[in-house]
PDB file of C-alpha atoms and ligand atoms in Angstrom:
ATOM      1  CA  MET Y   1      12.888 -17.605  19.219  1.00  0.00           C
ATOM      2  CA  GLN Y   2      10.877 -20.044  17.084  1.00  0.00           C
ATOM      3  CA  LEU Y   3       7.497 -21.173  18.433  1.00  0.00           C
ATOM      4  CA  PRO Y   4       6.266 -24.649  17.479  1.00  0.00           C
ATOM      5  CA  TYR Y   5       3.486 -24.296  14.892  1.00  0.00           C
ATOM      6  CA  GLY Y   6       0.213 -23.917  16.759  1.00  0.00           C
ATOM      7  CA  GLU Y   7      -2.487 -21.684  18.186  1.00  0.00           C
ATOM      8  CA  ILE Y   8      -0.544 -18.432  17.872  1.00  0.00           C
ATOM      9  CA  HIS Y   9       0.100 -19.052  14.182  1.00  0.00           C
ATOM     10  CA  HIS Y  10      -3.588 -19.790  13.592  1.00  0.00           C
ATOM     11  CA  ALA Y  11      -4.654 -16.664  15.454  1.00  0.00           C
ATOM     12  CA  VAL Y  12      -2.202 -14.381  13.621  1.00  0.00           C
ATOM     13  CA  PHE Y  13      -3.304 -15.824  10.277  1.00  0.00           C
ATOM     14  CA  GLN Y  14      -6.990 -15.332  11.143  1.00  0.00           C
ATOM     15  CA  PHE Y  15      -6.207 -11.753  12.083  1.00  0.00           C
ATOM     16  CA  LEU Y  16      -4.480 -11.144   8.747  1.00  0.00           C
ATOM     17  CA  LEU Y  17      -7.325 -12.801   6.827  1.00  0.00           C
ATOM     18  CA  THR Y  18      -9.779 -10.434   8.483  1.00  0.00           C
ATOM     19  CA  HIS Y  19      -7.797  -7.210   8.220  1.00  0.00           C
ATOM     20  CA  LYS Y  20      -5.624  -7.798   5.124  1.00  0.00           C
ATOM     21  CA  ALA Y  21      -3.289  -4.937   6.094  1.00  0.00           C
ATOM     22  CA  ILE Y  22      -2.354  -3.984   9.622  1.00  0.00           C
ATOM     23  CA  PRO Y  23       0.382  -1.820  11.164  1.00  0.00           C
ATOM     24  CA  GLU Y  24       3.080  -4.096  12.554  1.00  0.00           C
ATOM     25  CA  SER Y  25       2.841  -2.363  15.930  1.00  0.00           C
ATOM     26  CA  GLN Y  26      -0.829  -3.457  16.182  1.00  0.00           C
ATOM     27  CA  LEU Y  27      -0.017  -7.034  15.240  1.00  0.00           C
ATOM     28  CA  LEU Y  28       2.786  -7.075  17.797  1.00  0.00           C
ATOM     29  CA  HIS Y  29       0.339  -5.913  20.447  1.00  0.00           C
ATOM     30  CA  VAL Y  30      -2.118  -8.696  19.533  1.00  0.00           C
ATOM     31  CA  LEU Y  31       0.645 -11.308  19.569  1.00  0.00           C
ATOM     32  CA  THR Y  32       1.924 -10.141  22.948  1.00  0.00           C
ATOM     33  CA  ARG Y  33      -1.536 -10.430  24.510  1.00  0.00           C
ATOM     34  CA  LEU Y  34      -2.075 -13.861  22.933  1.00  0.00           C
ATOM     35  CA  TYR Y  35       1.279 -15.124  24.081  1.00  0.00           C
ATOM     36  CA  GLN Y  36       0.756 -13.934  27.615  1.00  0.00           C
ATOM     37  CA  THR Y  37      -2.700 -15.538  27.712  1.00  0.00           C
ATOM     38  CA  LEU Y  38      -1.567 -18.879  26.302  1.00  0.00           C
ATOM     39  CA  PHE Y  39       1.740 -19.166  28.108  1.00  0.00           C
ATOM     40  CA  THR Y  40       0.999 -17.536  31.446  1.00  0.00           C
ATOM     41  CA  ALA Y  41       3.512 -19.697  33.298  1.00  0.00           C
ATOM     42  CA  GLU Y  42       6.443 -18.688  31.104  1.00  0.00           C
ATOM     43  CA  HIS Y  43       5.421 -15.150  30.303  1.00  0.00           C
ATOM     44  CA  ASP Y  44       7.348 -13.561  33.145  1.00  0.00           C
ATOM     45  CA  ALA Y  45      10.508 -14.570  31.350  1.00  0.00           C
ATOM     46  CA  VAL Y  46       9.349 -12.911  28.130  1.00  0.00           C
ATOM     47  CA  ASN Y  47       8.575  -9.270  28.507  1.00  0.00           C
ATOM     48  CA  ALA Y  48      11.019  -7.371  26.336  1.00  0.00           C
ATOM     49  CA  GLU Y  49       9.419  -5.972  23.195  1.00  0.00           C
ATOM     50  CA  SER Y  50      12.336  -7.195  21.069  1.00  0.00           C
ATOM     51  CA  VAL Y  51      11.580 -10.781  22.126  1.00  0.00           C
ATOM     52  CA  TYR Y  52       8.015 -10.458  20.837  1.00  0.00           C
ATOM     53  CA  GLN Y  53       9.350  -8.904  17.637  1.00  0.00           C
ATOM     54  CA  ASP Y  54      11.494 -12.035  17.129  1.00  0.00           C
ATOM     55  CA  ILE Y  55       8.511 -14.274  17.867  1.00  0.00           C
ATOM     56  CA  LEU Y  56       6.349 -12.348  15.389  1.00  0.00           C
ATOM     57  CA  ASP Y  57       9.017 -12.526  12.662  1.00  0.00           C
ATOM     58  CA  GLY Y  58       9.268 -16.287  13.253  1.00  0.00           C
ATOM     59  CA  VAL Y  59       5.480 -16.733  13.129  1.00  0.00           C
ATOM     60  CA  LEU Y  60       5.183 -14.780   9.857  1.00  0.00           C
ATOM     61  CA  GLU Y  61       8.052 -16.781   8.361  1.00  0.00           C
ATOM     62  CA  SER Y  62       6.445 -20.137   9.282  1.00  0.00           C
ATOM     63  CA  LEU Y  63       3.105 -18.962   7.886  1.00  0.00           C
ATOM     64  CA  ASN Y  64       4.754 -18.023   4.584  1.00  0.00           C
ATOM     65  CA  VAL Y  65       6.428 -21.440   4.404  1.00  0.00           C
ATOM     66  CA  LYS Y  66       2.994 -23.065   4.919  1.00  0.00           C
ATOM     67  CA  LEU Y  67       1.362 -20.851   2.286  1.00  0.00           C
ATOM     68  CA  ILE Y  68       4.009 -21.866  -0.252  1.00  0.00           C
ATOM     69  CA  ALA Y  69       3.866 -25.551   0.743  1.00  0.00           C
ATOM     70  CA  HIS Y  70       0.087 -25.596   0.242  1.00  0.00           C
ATOM     71  CA  LYS Y  71       0.451 -23.731  -3.074  1.00  0.00           C
ATOM     72  CA  LEU Y  72      -1.963 -21.030  -1.918  1.00  0.00           C
ATOM     73  CA  ALA Y  73      -1.977 -17.803  -3.921  1.00  0.00           C
ATOM     74  CA  PHE Y  74      -1.257 -15.733  -0.811  1.00  0.00           C
ATOM     75  CA  ALA Y  75       1.861 -14.446   0.884  1.00  0.00           C
ATOM     76  CA  ILE Y  76       2.527 -12.315   3.926  1.00  0.00           C
ATOM     77  CA  ARG Y  77       4.555  -9.213   3.132  1.00  0.00           C
ATOM     78  CA  LYS Y  78       6.006  -6.558   5.395  1.00  0.00           C
ATOM     79  CA  ARG Y  79       6.354  -3.134   3.808  1.00  0.00           C
ATOM     80  CA  ARG Y  80       6.887   0.394   5.037  1.00  0.00           C
ATOM     81  CA  SER Y  81       3.727   2.418   4.633  1.00  0.00           C
ATOM     82  CA  GLN Y  82       4.384   5.222   2.187  1.00  0.00           C
ATOM     83  CA  PHE Y  83       2.137   7.436   4.300  1.00  0.00           C
ATOM     84  CA  ASP Y  84       4.037   7.334   7.600  1.00  0.00           C
ATOM     85  CA  GLY Y  85       7.101   5.149   6.959  1.00  0.00           C
ATOM     86  CA  LYS Y  86       6.024   2.590   9.581  1.00  0.00           C
ATOM     87  CA  PHE Y  87       5.883  -1.131   8.835  1.00  0.00           C
ATOM     88  CA  VAL Y  88       2.597  -2.665   7.711  1.00  0.00           C
ATOM     89  CA  VAL Y  89       2.033  -6.432   7.566  1.00  0.00           C
ATOM     90  CA  MET Y  90      -0.164  -7.477   4.645  1.00  0.00           C
ATOM     91  CA  LEU Y  91      -1.742 -10.637   3.340  1.00  0.00           C
ATOM     92  CA  VAL Y  92      -1.402 -10.266  -0.412  1.00  0.00           C
ATOM     93  CA  ASN Y  93      -2.817 -12.246  -3.289  1.00  0.00           C
ATOM     94  CA  THR Y  94       0.280 -13.216  -5.271  1.00  0.00           C
ATOM     95  CA  GLN Y  95      -1.164 -14.536  -8.490  1.00  0.00           C
ATOM     96  CA  ALA Y  96      -4.132 -12.782  -9.998  1.00  0.00           C
ATOM     97  CA  ASP Y  97      -4.235  -9.354 -11.639  1.00  0.00           C
ATOM     98  CA  GLU Y  98      -6.593  -6.679 -10.334  1.00  0.00           C
ATOM     99  CA  ALA Y  99      -9.476  -7.670 -12.611  1.00  0.00           C
ATOM    100  CA  THR Y 100      -9.436 -11.231 -11.260  1.00  0.00           C
ATOM    101  CA  LYS Y 101      -9.043 -10.081  -7.671  1.00  0.00           C
ATOM    102  CA  MET Y 102     -11.899  -7.621  -7.986  1.00  0.00           C
ATOM    103  CA  ALA Y 103     -14.183 -10.035  -9.847  1.00  0.00           C
ATOM    104  CA  ILE Y 104     -15.099 -11.701  -6.546  1.00  0.00           C
ATOM    105  CA  ASP Y 105     -16.820  -8.585  -5.209  1.00  0.00           C
ATOM    106  CA  HIS Y 106     -17.515  -6.476  -8.290  1.00  0.00           C
ATOM    107  CA  GLY Y 107     -19.237  -6.593 -11.643  1.00  0.00           C
ATOM    108  CA  GLU Y 108     -17.719  -5.614 -14.991  1.00  0.00           C
ATOM    109  CA  ILE Y 109     -18.721  -1.939 -14.781  1.00  0.00           C
ATOM    110  CA  GLU Y 110     -17.256  -1.512 -11.310  1.00  0.00           C
ATOM    111  CA  ILE Y 111     -13.969  -3.091 -12.442  1.00  0.00           C
ATOM    112  CA  ALA Y 112     -13.912  -0.759 -15.469  1.00  0.00           C
ATOM    113  CA  ILE Y 113     -14.465   2.186 -13.103  1.00  0.00           C
ATOM    114  CA  PHE Y 114     -11.609   1.106 -10.846  1.00  0.00           C
ATOM    115  CA  ASN Y 115      -9.297   0.732 -13.858  1.00  0.00           C
ATOM    116  CA  ALA Y 116     -10.291   4.154 -15.185  1.00  0.00           C
ATOM    117  CA  ALA Y 117      -9.528   5.596 -11.735  1.00  0.00           C
ATOM    118  CA  LEU Y 118      -6.085   3.929 -11.858  1.00  0.00           C
ATOM    119  CA  ASP Y 119      -5.540   5.420 -15.340  1.00  0.00           C
ATOM    120  CA  TYR Y 120      -6.328   8.838 -13.912  1.00  0.00           C
ATOM    121  CA  ILE Y 121      -4.084   8.308 -10.881  1.00  0.00           C
ATOM    122  CA  PHE Y 122      -1.058   7.059 -12.841  1.00  0.00           C
ATOM    123  CA  ASN Y 123      -1.561   8.534 -16.268  1.00  0.00           C
ATOM    124  CA  ASN Y 124      -3.512  11.744 -16.339  1.00  0.00           C
ATOM    125  CA  GLU Y 125      -4.932  12.793 -19.706  1.00  0.00           C
ATOM    126  CA  ASP Y 126      -2.407  15.623 -20.061  1.00  0.00           C
ATOM    127  CA  GLY Y 127       0.392  13.065 -19.784  1.00  0.00           C
ATOM    128  CA  GLU Y 128       1.254  13.950 -16.196  1.00  0.00           C
ATOM    129  CA  THR Y 129       0.819  11.650 -13.244  1.00  0.00           C
ATOM    130  CA  SER Y 130      -1.497  13.018 -10.584  1.00  0.00           C
ATOM    131  CA  TYR Y 131      -1.175  10.103  -8.115  1.00  0.00           C
ATOM    132  CA  ALA Y 132      -4.617  10.898  -6.764  1.00  0.00           C
ATOM    133  CA  ILE Y 133      -8.107  11.496  -8.031  1.00  0.00           C
ATOM    134  CA  GLY Y 134     -10.518  14.067  -6.655  1.00  0.00           C
ATOM    135  CA  GLN Y 135     -14.019  13.035  -5.627  1.00  0.00           C
ATOM    136  CA  THR Y 136     -15.649  14.962  -8.493  1.00  0.00           C
ATOM    137  CA  ASN Y 137     -13.433  13.326 -11.119  1.00  0.00           C
ATOM    138  CA  LEU Y 138     -14.062   9.893  -9.636  1.00  0.00           C
ATOM    139  CA  ILE Y 139     -17.819  10.481  -9.741  1.00  0.00           C
ATOM    140  CA  ASN Y 140     -17.542  11.697 -13.358  1.00  0.00           C
ATOM    141  CA  ILE Y 141     -15.732   8.474 -14.308  1.00  0.00           C
ATOM    142  CA  MET Y 142     -18.595   6.468 -12.794  1.00  0.00           C
ATOM    143  CA  LYS Y 143     -21.225   8.511 -14.647  1.00  0.00           C
ATOM    144  CA  ASP Y 144     -19.266   8.008 -17.897  1.00  0.00           C
ATOM    145  CA  LYS Y 145     -19.246   4.241 -17.447  1.00  0.00           C
ATOM    146  CA  SER Y 146     -22.892   3.869 -16.513  1.00  0.00           C
ATOM    147  CA  ALA Y 147     -25.991   6.050 -16.414  1.00  0.00           C
ATOM    148  CA  LYS Y 148     -27.080   4.363 -13.198  1.00  0.00           C
ATOM    149  CA  TYR Y 149     -24.617   6.389 -11.122  1.00  0.00           C
ATOM    150  CA  THR Y 150     -25.979   9.365  -9.239  1.00  0.00           C
ATOM    151  CA  ALA Y 151     -23.825  11.429  -6.889  1.00  0.00           C
ATOM    152  CA  THR Y 152     -25.124   9.386  -3.947  1.00  0.00           C
ATOM    153  CA  ASN Y 153     -24.448   5.858  -5.181  1.00  0.00           C
ATOM    154  CA  ALA Y 154     -21.178   7.009  -6.762  1.00  0.00           C
ATOM    155  CA  ILE Y 155     -20.006   8.061  -3.304  1.00  0.00           C
ATOM    156  CA  GLU Y 156     -21.191   4.691  -1.986  1.00  0.00           C
ATOM    157  CA  LEU Y 157     -19.061   2.842  -4.541  1.00  0.00           C
ATOM    158  CA  ALA Y 158     -16.043   5.009  -3.672  1.00  0.00           C
ATOM    159  CA  ALA Y 159     -16.595   4.120  -0.009  1.00  0.00           C
ATOM    160  CA  LYS Y 160     -16.727   0.430  -0.978  1.00  0.00           C
ATOM    161  CA  PHE Y 161     -13.342   0.690  -2.739  1.00  0.00           C
ATOM    162  CA  VAL Y 162     -12.007   2.322   0.426  1.00  0.00           C
ATOM    163  CA  GLN Y 163     -13.479  -0.333   2.715  1.00  0.00           C
ATOM    164  CA  GLU Y 164     -12.056  -3.157   0.622  1.00  0.00           C
ATOM    165  CA  GLY Y 165      -8.594  -1.647   0.912  1.00  0.00           C
ATOM    166  CA  TRP Y 166      -8.111  -0.577  -2.739  1.00  0.00           C
ATOM    167  CA  LEU Y 167      -8.318   3.182  -2.288  1.00  0.00           C
ATOM    168  CA  ILE Y 168      -7.675   5.536   0.593  1.00  0.00           C
ATOM    169  CA  GLU Y 169      -9.247   8.965   1.021  1.00  0.00           C
ATOM    170  CA  THR Y 170      -7.013  11.848   2.020  1.00  0.00           C
ATOM    171  CA  SER Y 171      -7.544  15.013   4.006  1.00  0.00           C
ATOM    172  CA  LYS Y 172      -7.834  16.880   0.695  1.00  0.00           C
ATOM    173  CA  LYS Y 173     -10.871  14.856  -0.434  1.00  0.00           C
ATOM    174  CA  LYS Y 174      -8.759  12.933  -2.903  1.00  0.00           C
ATOM    175  CA  PHE Y 175      -8.450   9.211  -3.417  1.00  0.00           C
ATOM    176  CA  THR Y 176      -5.186   7.398  -3.910  1.00  0.00           C
ATOM    177  CA  VAL Y 177      -4.025   3.773  -3.915  1.00  0.00           C
ATOM    178  CA  THR Y 178      -3.473   2.048  -0.544  1.00  0.00           C
ATOM    179  CA  ASP Y 179      -0.226   0.380   0.547  1.00  0.00           C
ATOM    180  CA  LEU Y 180      -1.992  -2.986   0.201  1.00  0.00           C
ATOM    181  CA  ALA Y 181      -3.140  -2.315  -3.371  1.00  0.00           C
ATOM    182  CA  LEU Y 182       0.294  -0.947  -4.351  1.00  0.00           C
ATOM    183  CA  CYS Y 183       1.871  -4.130  -3.012  1.00  0.00           C
ATOM    184  CA  GLU Y 184      -0.673  -6.472  -4.631  1.00  0.00           C
ATOM    185  CA  LEU Y 185      -0.753  -4.666  -7.961  1.00  0.00           C
ATOM    186  CA  HIS Y 186       3.003  -3.887  -8.039  1.00  0.00           C
ATOM    187  CA  ASP Y 187       3.790  -5.953 -11.147  1.00  0.00           C
ATOM    188  CA  SER Y 188       0.593  -5.256 -13.053  1.00  0.00           C
ATOM    189  CA  LEU Y 189       0.892  -1.480 -12.475  1.00  0.00           C
ATOM    190  CA  ILE Y 190       4.475  -1.492 -13.800  1.00  0.00           C
ATOM    191  CA  GLU Y 191       3.408  -3.558 -16.792  1.00  0.00           C
ATOM    192  CA  LYS Y 192       0.484  -1.255 -17.525  1.00  0.00           C
ATOM    193  CA  TYR Y 193       1.991   2.180 -16.909  1.00  0.00           C
ATOM    194  CA  GLY Y 194       5.736   1.612 -17.330  1.00  0.00           C
ATOM    195  CA  LEU Y 195       8.708   2.521 -15.163  1.00  0.00           C
ATOM    196  CA  ALA Y 196       9.698   6.182 -15.147  1.00  0.00           C
ATOM    197  CA  SER Y 197      13.385   5.212 -15.034  1.00  0.00           C
ATOM    198  CA  VAL Y 198      13.255   3.708 -18.529  1.00  0.00           C
ATOM    199  CA  SER Y 199      11.242   6.587 -19.926  1.00  0.00           C
ATOM    200  CA  VAL Y 200      12.622   8.394 -22.929  1.00  0.00           C
ATOM    201  CA  ARG Y 201      10.315  11.341 -23.291  1.00  0.00           C
ATOM    202  CA  GLU Y 202      10.066  12.419 -26.881  1.00  0.00           C
ATOM    203  CA  GLU Y 203       7.750  14.811 -28.660  1.00  0.00           C
ATOM    204  CA  ASP Y 204       5.615  12.040 -30.135  1.00  0.00           C
ATOM    205  CA  ASP Y 205       5.619   9.917 -26.992  1.00  0.00           C
ATOM    206  CA  ASP Y 206       1.926   9.586 -26.221  1.00  0.00           C
ATOM    207  CA  GLN Y 207       2.464   6.867 -23.622  1.00  0.00           C
ATOM    208  CA  PRO Y 208       4.600   8.397 -20.864  1.00  0.00           C
ATOM    209  CA  PHE Y 209       5.981   5.967 -18.318  1.00  0.00           C
ATOM    210  CA  SER Y 210       4.617   6.939 -14.975  1.00  0.00           C
ATOM    211  CA  ILE Y 211       5.493   4.424 -12.248  1.00  0.00           C
ATOM    212  CA  SER Y 212       8.292   5.560  -9.940  1.00  0.00           C
ATOM    213  CA  ILE Y 213      10.038   3.077  -7.671  1.00  0.00           C
ATOM    214  CA  CYS Y 214      11.488   4.507  -4.463  1.00  0.00           C
ATOM    215  CA  PRO Y 215      15.275   3.904  -4.479  1.00  0.00           C
ATOM    216  CA  ALA Y 216      15.235   3.309  -0.704  1.00  0.00           C
ATOM    217  CA  CYS Y 217      12.484   0.670  -0.353  1.00  0.00           C
ATOM    218  CA  ASP Y 218      11.856  -0.592  -3.918  1.00  0.00           C
ATOM    219  CA  GLN Y 219       8.134   0.153  -3.699  1.00  0.00           C
ATOM    220  CA  ILE Y 220       5.928   2.294  -5.926  1.00  0.00           C
ATOM    221  CA  VAL Y 221       5.713   5.980  -4.973  1.00  0.00           C
ATOM    222  CA  THR Y 222       2.418   7.818  -5.110  1.00  0.00           C
ATOM    223  CA  MET Y 223       3.171  10.042  -2.147  1.00  0.00           C
ATOM    224  CA  GLY Y 224       6.582  11.495  -1.630  1.00  0.00           C
ATOM    225  CA  ARG Y 225       9.164  13.840  -2.993  1.00  0.00           C
ATOM    226  CA  LYS Y 226      10.614  14.260  -6.459  1.00  0.00           C
ATOM    227  CA  CYS Y 227      14.336  14.847  -6.981  1.00  0.00           C
ATOM    228  CA  PRO Y 228      14.616  18.578  -7.749  1.00  0.00           C
ATOM    229  CA  GLY Y 229      16.925  17.621 -10.641  1.00  0.00           C
ATOM    230  CA  GLY Y 230      20.282  19.033 -11.604  1.00  0.00           C
ATOM    231  CA  VAL Y 231      20.967  20.615 -14.972  1.00  0.00           C
ATOM    232  CA  VAL Y 232      18.343  18.339 -16.524  1.00  0.00           C
ATOM    233  CA  PRO Y 233      15.033  17.121 -15.020  1.00  0.00           C
ATOM    234  CA  CYS Y 234      15.246  13.849 -13.092  1.00  0.00           C
ATOM    235  CA  HIS Y 235      12.789  10.944 -12.755  1.00  0.00           C
ATOM    236  CA  VAL Y 236      13.796   9.905  -9.197  1.00  0.00           C
ATOM    237  CA  LYS Y 237      11.082   9.986  -6.523  1.00  0.00           C
ATOM    238  CA  PHE Y 238      11.311   8.999  -2.858  1.00  0.00           C
ATOM    239  CA  HIS Y 239       8.716   8.394  -0.183  1.00  0.00           C
ATOM    240  CA  LEU Y 240       9.123  11.191   2.358  1.00  0.00           C
ATOM    241  CA  ASN Y 241      10.318   8.971   5.195  1.00  0.00           C
ATOM    242  CA  CYS Y 242      12.488   6.959   2.818  1.00  0.00           C
ATOM    243  CA  ALA Y 243      14.264  10.122   1.610  1.00  0.00           C
ATOM    244  CA  ARG Y 244      15.141  10.854   5.214  1.00  0.00           C
ATOM    245  CA  ARG Y 245      16.506   7.350   5.858  1.00  0.00           C
ATOM    246  CA  TYR Y 246      18.317   7.242   2.499  1.00  0.00           C
ATOM    247  CA  LYS Y 247      20.068  10.553   3.205  1.00  0.00           C
ATOM    248  CA  ILE Y 248      21.333   9.308   6.568  1.00  0.00           C
ATOM    249  CA  ALA Y 249      22.543   5.987   5.136  1.00  0.00           C
ATOM    250  CA  ARG Y 250      23.841   6.962   1.695  1.00  0.00           C
ATOM    251  CA  GLY Y 251      24.188  10.748   1.584  1.00  0.00           C
ATOM    252  CA  SER Y 252      22.188  13.366  -0.265  1.00  0.00           C
ATOM    253  CA  ALA Y 253      23.423  12.769  -3.840  1.00  0.00           C
ATOM    254  CA  CYS Y 254      20.668  11.614  -6.205  1.00  0.00           C
ATOM    255  CA  PRO Y 255      20.932   7.845  -6.977  1.00  0.00           C
ATOM    256  CA  ASN Y 256      20.506   8.647 -10.684  1.00  0.00           C
ATOM    257  CA  SER Y 257      24.153   8.816 -11.826  1.00  0.00           C
ATOM    258  CA  SER Y 258      23.401  11.285 -14.616  1.00  0.00           C
ATOM    259  CA  CYS Y 259      21.728  13.727 -12.199  1.00  0.00           C
ATOM    260  CA  SER Y 260      23.502  16.295 -10.037  1.00  0.00           C
ATOM    261  CA  GLY Y 261      20.406  16.931  -7.900  1.00  0.00           C
ATOM    262  CA  VAL Y 262      20.440  16.929  -4.104  1.00  0.00           C
ATOM    263  CA  ILE Y 263      17.791  14.951  -2.220  1.00  0.00           C
ATOM    264  CA  THR Y 264      15.757  17.036   0.180  1.00  0.00           C
ATOM    265  CA  ASP Y 265      13.575  15.583   2.886  1.00  0.00           C
ATOM    266  CA  GLU Y 266      11.587  18.481   4.265  1.00  0.00           C
ATOM    267  CA  VAL Y 267       7.913  17.766   4.501  1.00  0.00           C
ATOM    268  CA  GLU Y 268       5.991  19.835   2.028  1.00  0.00           C
ATOM    269  CA  PRO Y 269       3.328  21.654   4.063  1.00  0.00           C
ATOM    270  CA  THR Y 270       1.076  22.063   1.057  1.00  0.00           C
ATOM    271  CA  ASP Y 271       1.331  18.535  -0.296  1.00  0.00           C
ATOM    272  CA  ARG Y 272      -1.143  18.436  -3.151  1.00  0.00           C
ATOM    273  CA  ILE Y 273      -2.554  15.015  -2.287  1.00  0.00           C
ATOM    274  CA  GLY Y 274      -2.950  15.452   1.462  1.00  0.00           C
ATOM    275  CA  LEU Y 275      -2.510  12.828   4.153  1.00  0.00           C
ATOM    276  CA  PRO Y 276      -4.793   9.826   4.695  1.00  0.00           C
ATOM    277  CA  GLN Y 277      -7.771  10.567   6.856  1.00  0.00           C
ATOM    278  CA  GLU Y 278      -7.246   8.924  10.199  1.00  0.00           C
ATOM    279  CA  ASP Y 279     -10.767   7.490  10.319  1.00  0.00           C
ATOM    280  CA  PHE Y 280     -10.383   5.951   6.854  1.00  0.00           C
ATOM    281  CA  ARG Y 281      -7.209   4.205   7.900  1.00  0.00           C
ATOM    282  CA  PHE Y 282      -9.157   2.980  10.888  1.00  0.00           C
ATOM    283  CA  THR Y 283     -11.907   1.649   8.635  1.00  0.00           C
ATOM    284  CA  LEU Y 284      -9.350  -0.191   6.561  1.00  0.00           C
ATOM    285  CA  TYR Y 285      -7.517  -1.780   9.434  1.00  0.00           C
ATOM    286  CA  TYR Y 286     -10.343  -2.460  11.827  1.00  0.00           C
ATOM    287  CA  GLN Y 287     -13.369  -2.868   9.613  1.00  0.00           C
ATOM    288  CA  THR Y 288     -14.768  -5.866  11.476  1.00  0.00           C
ATOM    289  CA  GLU Y 289     -14.278  -4.643  15.013  1.00  0.00           C
TER     290      GLU Y 289
HETATM  291 ZN1   ZN K 301      10.312   4.212  -0.069  1.00  0.00          ZN
HETATM  292 ZN1   ZN K 302      17.925  13.274  -9.504  1.00  0.00          ZN
END
């Protein structure tokens, strides 16, 4: 069902402008309320959730057409959250790299700090990817970049990165990259850190390729499960929920044809990153409410 372009489109766009990233279920709830308020006479005929899902898909599609027509550097993207596998709708900046995007709210030192944090997350100094950075290490990076950082204002800057939707704090007091940032920085992260699938690890390779793309959803993995590998180690990594869906749809053989590994999908109880803190997700999604 395609709504004529109007109030609902404006309201959904305003909502996305304010929140940047929002679980689809929340957006669906907002749209349902709006629709029932605006079209009270007809709303009795529209009460199945699937109807509202169709309306929402149509609204997002029309908004994307408008964004392209007006040559705006934004697009609406729907992605599965790597944290819980549920869909998130995001308003992403499609053109600039992270330095340009951050320049609006941050000075040079803060941008350098964010980039150093990304280096740590994707390319740890011992050549391994950690996919998260602990609070102490993040504070040390800040102190390295500028003497003005004390423990207190370093924590404030970390909180700012969280509030702006760049980083998310986990239950293990670690910071990792949000779904929104992974989506926005997708191309620049691959360019900077390289794809693990094309990695040829040699003795003198001082620049290991550390970005893994989930074979099920084509998005970057920072939280998930590594293929246990067959005879030789394997680069394949899945998001946890994606591994589950992939196994059901395509079987448990590793998608890497030279690997004899079997994909497992059990949740690791002692995941070394930890899960996002509920209240931080809340801050990200509802910061203005
Ligand atoms: Zn995935
Ligand atoms: Zn494998």
